[in-house]
Coordinates of C-alpha atoms in Angstrom, one line a residue:
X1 CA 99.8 124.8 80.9
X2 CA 96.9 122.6 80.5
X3 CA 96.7 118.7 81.4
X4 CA 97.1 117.9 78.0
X5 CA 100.7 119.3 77.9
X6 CA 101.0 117.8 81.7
X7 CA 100.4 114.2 79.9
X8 CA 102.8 114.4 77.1
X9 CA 105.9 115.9 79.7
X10 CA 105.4 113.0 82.0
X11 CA 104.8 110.8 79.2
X12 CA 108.0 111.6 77.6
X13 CA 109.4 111.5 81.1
X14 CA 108.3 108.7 82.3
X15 CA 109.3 106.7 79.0
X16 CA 106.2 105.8 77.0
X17 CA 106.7 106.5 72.9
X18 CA 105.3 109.8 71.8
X19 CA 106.1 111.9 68.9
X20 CA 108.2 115.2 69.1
X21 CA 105.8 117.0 67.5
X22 CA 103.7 116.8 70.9
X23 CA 105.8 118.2 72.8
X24 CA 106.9 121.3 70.7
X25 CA 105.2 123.6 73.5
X26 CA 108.6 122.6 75.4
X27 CA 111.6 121.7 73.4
X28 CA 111.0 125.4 71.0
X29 CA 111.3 127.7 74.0
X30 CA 113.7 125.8 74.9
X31 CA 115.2 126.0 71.7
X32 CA 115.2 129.8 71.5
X33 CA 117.1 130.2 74.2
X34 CA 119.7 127.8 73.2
X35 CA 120.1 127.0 69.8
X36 CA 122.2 124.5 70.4
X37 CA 119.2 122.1 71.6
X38 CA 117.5 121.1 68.5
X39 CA 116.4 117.6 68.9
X40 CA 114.9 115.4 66.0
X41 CA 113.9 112.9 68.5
X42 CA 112.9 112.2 71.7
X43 CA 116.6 111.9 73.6
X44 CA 118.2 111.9 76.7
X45 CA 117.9 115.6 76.1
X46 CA 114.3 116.0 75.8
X47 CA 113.6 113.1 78.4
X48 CA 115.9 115.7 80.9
X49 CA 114.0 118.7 79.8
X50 CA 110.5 116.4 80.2
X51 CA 111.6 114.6 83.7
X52 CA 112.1 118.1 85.1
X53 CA 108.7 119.7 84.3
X54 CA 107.0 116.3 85.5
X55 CA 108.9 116.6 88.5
X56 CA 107.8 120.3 88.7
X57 CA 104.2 119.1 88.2
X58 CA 104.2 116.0 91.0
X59 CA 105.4 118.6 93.3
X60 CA 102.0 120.7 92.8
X61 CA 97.9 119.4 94.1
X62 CA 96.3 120.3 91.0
X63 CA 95.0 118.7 88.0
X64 CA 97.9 119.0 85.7
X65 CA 99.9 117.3 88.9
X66 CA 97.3 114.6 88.9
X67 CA 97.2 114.0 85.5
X68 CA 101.0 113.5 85.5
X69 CA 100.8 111.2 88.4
X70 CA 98.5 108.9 86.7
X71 CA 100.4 108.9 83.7
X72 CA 103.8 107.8 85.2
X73 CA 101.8 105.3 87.2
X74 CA 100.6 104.1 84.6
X75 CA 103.5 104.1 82.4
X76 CA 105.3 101.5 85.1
X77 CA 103.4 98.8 83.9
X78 CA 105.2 98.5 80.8
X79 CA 108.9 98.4 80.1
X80 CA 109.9 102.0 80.4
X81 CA 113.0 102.6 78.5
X82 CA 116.8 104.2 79.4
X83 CA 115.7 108.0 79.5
X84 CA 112.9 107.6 82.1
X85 CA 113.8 108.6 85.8
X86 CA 112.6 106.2 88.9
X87 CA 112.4 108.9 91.4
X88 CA 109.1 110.2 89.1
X89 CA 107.2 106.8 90.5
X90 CA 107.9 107.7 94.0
X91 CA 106.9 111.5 93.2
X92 CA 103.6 110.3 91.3
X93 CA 102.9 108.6 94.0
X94 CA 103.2 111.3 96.6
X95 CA 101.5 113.6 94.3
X96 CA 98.2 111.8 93.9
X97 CA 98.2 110.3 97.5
X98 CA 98.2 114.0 98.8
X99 CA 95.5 114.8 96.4
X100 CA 93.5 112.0 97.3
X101 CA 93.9 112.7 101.6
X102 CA 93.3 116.7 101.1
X103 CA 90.9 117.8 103.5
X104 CA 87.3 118.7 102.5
X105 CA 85.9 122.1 102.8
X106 CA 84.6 122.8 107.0
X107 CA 81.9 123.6 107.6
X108 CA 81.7 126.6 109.6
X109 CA 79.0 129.6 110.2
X110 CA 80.5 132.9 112.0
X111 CA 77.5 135.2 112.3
X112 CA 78.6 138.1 111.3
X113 CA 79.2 141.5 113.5
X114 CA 76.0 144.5 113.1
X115 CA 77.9 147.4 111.2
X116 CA 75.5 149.6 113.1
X117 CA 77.9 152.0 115.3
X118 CA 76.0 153.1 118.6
X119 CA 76.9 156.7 117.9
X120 CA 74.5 156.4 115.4
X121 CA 71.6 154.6 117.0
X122 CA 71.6 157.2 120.0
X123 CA 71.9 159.9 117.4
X124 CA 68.3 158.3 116.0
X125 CA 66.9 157.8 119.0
X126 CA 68.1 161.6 120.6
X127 CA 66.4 163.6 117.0
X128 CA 63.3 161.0 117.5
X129 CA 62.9 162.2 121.4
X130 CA 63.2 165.7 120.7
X131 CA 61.2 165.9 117.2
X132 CA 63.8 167.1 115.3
X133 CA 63.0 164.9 111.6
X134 CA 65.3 166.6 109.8
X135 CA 68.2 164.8 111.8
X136 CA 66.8 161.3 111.0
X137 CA 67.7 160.9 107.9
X138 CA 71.5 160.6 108.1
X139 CA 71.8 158.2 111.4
X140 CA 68.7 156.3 109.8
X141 CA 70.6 156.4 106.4
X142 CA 73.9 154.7 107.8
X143 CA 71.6 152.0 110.2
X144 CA 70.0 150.6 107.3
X145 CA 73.2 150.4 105.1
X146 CA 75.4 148.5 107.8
X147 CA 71.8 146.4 108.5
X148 CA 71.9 145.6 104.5
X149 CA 75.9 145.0 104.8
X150 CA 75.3 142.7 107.7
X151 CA 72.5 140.4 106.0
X152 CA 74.7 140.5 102.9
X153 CA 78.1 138.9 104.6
X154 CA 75.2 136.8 106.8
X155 CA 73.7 135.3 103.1
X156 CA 77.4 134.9 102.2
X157 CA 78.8 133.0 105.3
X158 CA 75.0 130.8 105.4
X159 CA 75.9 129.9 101.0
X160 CA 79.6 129.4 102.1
X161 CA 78.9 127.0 105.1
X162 CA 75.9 125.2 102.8
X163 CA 78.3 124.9 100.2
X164 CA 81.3 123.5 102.1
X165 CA 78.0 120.7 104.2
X166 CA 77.4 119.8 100.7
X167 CA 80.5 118.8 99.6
X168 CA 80.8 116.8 103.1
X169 CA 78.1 115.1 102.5
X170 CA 78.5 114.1 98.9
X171 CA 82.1 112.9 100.2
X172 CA 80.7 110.7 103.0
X173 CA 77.7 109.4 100.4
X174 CA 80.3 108.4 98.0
X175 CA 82.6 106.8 100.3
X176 CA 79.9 104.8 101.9
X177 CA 78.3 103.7 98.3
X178 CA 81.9 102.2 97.7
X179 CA 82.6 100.8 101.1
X180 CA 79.4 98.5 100.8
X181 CA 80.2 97.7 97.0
X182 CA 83.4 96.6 98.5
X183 CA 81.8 94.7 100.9
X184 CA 79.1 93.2 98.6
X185 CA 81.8 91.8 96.5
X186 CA 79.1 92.1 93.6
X187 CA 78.7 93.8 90.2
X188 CA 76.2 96.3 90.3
X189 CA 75.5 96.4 86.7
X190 CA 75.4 92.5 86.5
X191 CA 73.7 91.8 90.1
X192 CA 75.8 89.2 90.2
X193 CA 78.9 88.1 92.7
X194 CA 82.3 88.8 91.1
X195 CA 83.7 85.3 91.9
X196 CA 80.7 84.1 89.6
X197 CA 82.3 86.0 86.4
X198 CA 85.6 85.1 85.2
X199 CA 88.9 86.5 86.8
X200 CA 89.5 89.2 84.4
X201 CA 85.9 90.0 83.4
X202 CA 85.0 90.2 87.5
X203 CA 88.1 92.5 87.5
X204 CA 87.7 95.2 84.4
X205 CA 84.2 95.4 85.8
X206 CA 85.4 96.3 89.1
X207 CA 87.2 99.0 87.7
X208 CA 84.9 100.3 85.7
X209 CA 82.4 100.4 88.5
X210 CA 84.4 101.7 91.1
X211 CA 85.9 104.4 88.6
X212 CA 82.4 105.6 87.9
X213 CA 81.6 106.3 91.6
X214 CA 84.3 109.1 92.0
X215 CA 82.7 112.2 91.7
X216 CA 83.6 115.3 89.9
X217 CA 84.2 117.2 93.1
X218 CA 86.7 114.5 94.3
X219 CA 88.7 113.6 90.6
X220 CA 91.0 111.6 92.1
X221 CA 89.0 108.9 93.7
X222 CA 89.6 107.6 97.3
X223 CA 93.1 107.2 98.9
X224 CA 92.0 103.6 99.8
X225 CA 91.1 102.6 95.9
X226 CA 93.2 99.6 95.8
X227 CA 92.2 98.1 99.0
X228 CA 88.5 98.6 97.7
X229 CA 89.3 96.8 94.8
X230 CA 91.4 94.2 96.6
X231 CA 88.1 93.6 98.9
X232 CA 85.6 93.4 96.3
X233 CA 87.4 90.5 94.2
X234 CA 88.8 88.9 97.1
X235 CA 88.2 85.1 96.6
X236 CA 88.2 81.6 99.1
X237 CA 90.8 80.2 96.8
X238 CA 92.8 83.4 96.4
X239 CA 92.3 83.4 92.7
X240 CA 92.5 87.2 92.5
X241 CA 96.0 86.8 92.5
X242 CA 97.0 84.4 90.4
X243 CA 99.0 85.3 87.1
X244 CA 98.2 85.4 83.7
X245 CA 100.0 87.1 80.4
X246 CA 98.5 90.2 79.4
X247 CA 97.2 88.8 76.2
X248 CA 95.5 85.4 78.0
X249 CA 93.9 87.9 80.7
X250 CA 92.7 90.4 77.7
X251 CA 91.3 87.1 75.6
X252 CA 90.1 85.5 78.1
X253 CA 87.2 88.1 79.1
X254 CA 84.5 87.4 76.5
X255 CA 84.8 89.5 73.0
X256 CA 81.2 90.9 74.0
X257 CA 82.1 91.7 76.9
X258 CA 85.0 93.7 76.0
X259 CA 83.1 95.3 73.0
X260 CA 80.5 97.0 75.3
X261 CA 83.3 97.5 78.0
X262 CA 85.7 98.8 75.9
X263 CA 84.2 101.1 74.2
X264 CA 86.7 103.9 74.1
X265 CA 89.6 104.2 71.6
X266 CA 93.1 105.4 73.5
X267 CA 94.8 105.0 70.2
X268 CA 93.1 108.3 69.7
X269 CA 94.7 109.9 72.5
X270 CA 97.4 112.1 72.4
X271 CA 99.9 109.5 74.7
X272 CA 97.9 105.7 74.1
X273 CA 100.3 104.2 75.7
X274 CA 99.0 105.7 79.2
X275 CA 96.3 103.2 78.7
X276 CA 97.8 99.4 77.9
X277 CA 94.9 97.6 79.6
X278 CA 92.4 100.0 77.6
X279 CA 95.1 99.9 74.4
X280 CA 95.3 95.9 74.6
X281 CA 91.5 95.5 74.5
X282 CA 91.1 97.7 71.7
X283 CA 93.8 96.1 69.7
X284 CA 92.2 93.3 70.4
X285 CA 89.0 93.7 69.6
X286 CA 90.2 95.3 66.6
X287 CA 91.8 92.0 65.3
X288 CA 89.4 89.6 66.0
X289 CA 91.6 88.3 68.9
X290 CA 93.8 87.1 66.5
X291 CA 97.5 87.0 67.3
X292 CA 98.3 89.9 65.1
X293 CA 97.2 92.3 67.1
X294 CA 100.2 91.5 69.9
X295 CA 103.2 93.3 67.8
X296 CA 101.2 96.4 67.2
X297 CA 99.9 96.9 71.2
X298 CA 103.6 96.5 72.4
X299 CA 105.1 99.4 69.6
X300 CA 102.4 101.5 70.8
X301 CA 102.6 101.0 74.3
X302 CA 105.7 99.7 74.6
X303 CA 104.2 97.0 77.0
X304 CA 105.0 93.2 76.5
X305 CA 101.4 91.4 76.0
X306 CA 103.4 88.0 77.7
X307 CA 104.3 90.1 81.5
X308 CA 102.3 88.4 83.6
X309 CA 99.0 90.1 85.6
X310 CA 97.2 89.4 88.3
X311 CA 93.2 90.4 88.7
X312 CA 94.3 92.8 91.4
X313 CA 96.7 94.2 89.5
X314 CA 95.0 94.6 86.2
X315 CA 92.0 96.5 88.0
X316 CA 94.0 99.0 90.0
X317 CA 95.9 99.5 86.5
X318 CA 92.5 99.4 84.9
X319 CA 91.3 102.4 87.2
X320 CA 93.7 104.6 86.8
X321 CA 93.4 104.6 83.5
X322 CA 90.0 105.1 83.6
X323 CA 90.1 108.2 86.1
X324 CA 93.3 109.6 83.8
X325 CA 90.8 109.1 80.5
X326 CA 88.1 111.9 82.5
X327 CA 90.8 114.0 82.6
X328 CA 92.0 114.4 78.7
X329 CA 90.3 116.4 76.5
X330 CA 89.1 114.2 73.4

């Protein structure tokens, strides 16, 4: 199974509107072995059949786990409808919590033990004292192999330990660029404070800039994301968490601003309803901001635009879509 078939089983679980079709990799087997379960739709059966591979992939620490986590965490923005299962939001979140606090690789070096056997070496040393050079070559022979061996599983253990410093250190670099961006309470690309842009602009940015400081080696970004986020809009008048309706917060960060922001399509995607923010803007964008892109961004995502957001909120949503995006293949 690959995270593409991860996405569409929580999708499906979690209760976002996707086409059968998508999911054929699990209802035909399925179907084989009882041909009694031959949906047309996505029902209760399917959603059963979907909630308990989900489940099966929140209980694992790879990507098809984290890619299912983000798509049921996701998915709670919206409405989620009768066939989705609440225990999957507690699960998601276990899931990518324990991805995010996994240990990094230590950083150990155990030299490694000389494979030359003293039998050997005395052997050398009794045919070099008596003269006898025909008897060098076989305790010779063996002391340079198990001198070879040794330097081998020594370049091995050195790479490994390198290897395993690296990855500590590009942890600890990454963790400290984001704690002082936190701290800064500025965006990076702008140079400018966040509490100088407006609400919702001040928070996609934040997103988008804390998003692309998580490195490849660490996918699923820090444990303490939210609170970074939290930090780096935090406000005097605590406007950060005052609400707005979906639609207001998407219109009210500038159309240029969303048009270079939002660059990517999710209505592309195999599930684009595991992106609303991302989904909203394009809609959007696509309309001109005029009203008529509303009905079409809540069929898709099944996400009313009038629930009410705060900044906080719509960056953490915003990031998770973003690290869930990395993830798909186009």
């Amino acid at each position: 199974m690959g995270v593409r078939e991860a996405v569409t089983a929580a999708a499906v679980a979690a209760g976002l509107t996707i086409d059968l079709s998508r999911i054929e990799w699990l209802t035909k087997p399925v179907g084989d072995a009882d041909p009694s379960f031959a949906p047309v739709e996505v029902d209760k059966g399917v959603a059963a059949a979907c909630c308990a591979m989900a489940g099966a992939l929140l209980a694992g620490d790879d990507q098809c786990g984290m890619a299912a986590a983000l798509v049921v965490l996701s998915a709670r923005m919206g409405q989620v409808d009768k066939h989705a299962d609440d225990r999957l939001n507690a699960a998601a979140h276990n899931c990518l919590w324990g991805i995010q606090r996994a240990p990094l690789p230590e950083a150990r070096f155990v030299r490694p033990a000389s494979k030359g056997a003293p039998e050997q070496l005395k052997a050398l040393t009794d045919a070099l004292a008596t003269g006898q050079v025909a008897n060098l070559a076989a305790p010779l022979n063996a002391l340079l192999t198990g001198m070879i061996e040794a330097a081998t599983t020594r370049d091995v253990a050195i790479a490994s330990a390198f290897d395993a410093l690296s990855t500590r250190q590009l942890a600890l670099e990454e963790e400290m660029k984001m704690h002082w961006w936190a701290l800064g309470k500025a965006s990076t690309e702008l140079a400018r404070p966040f509490l100088a842009l407006p609400a919702f602009e001040a928070a996609a940015r934040a997103a988008f800039e804390l998003a692309a400081m998580v490195s490849a080696h660490r996918p699923a970004g820090p444990f303490a994301a939210p609170a970074l986020l939290e930090q780096a809009l935090q406000t005097a008048d605590g406007a950060e968490n005052e609400k707005q309706t979906l639609a207001s917060a998407i219109v009210s960060i500038p159309l240029a601003v969303r048009q270079k922001l939002f660059a990517r399509k999710p209505s592309s995607r195999v599930v684009p309803g595991a992106f609303p923010i991302m989904l909203a803007a394009e809609c959007a964008i696509d309309s001109e901001d005029e009203d008529d892109w509303k009905p079409r961004f809540r069929r898709i995502a099944n996400v009313d635009p009038k629930m009410t957001v705060t900044p906080n909120g719509f960056a953490q949503q915003l990031y998770r879509e973003l690290l869930l995006w990395t993830m798909l293949p186009a």
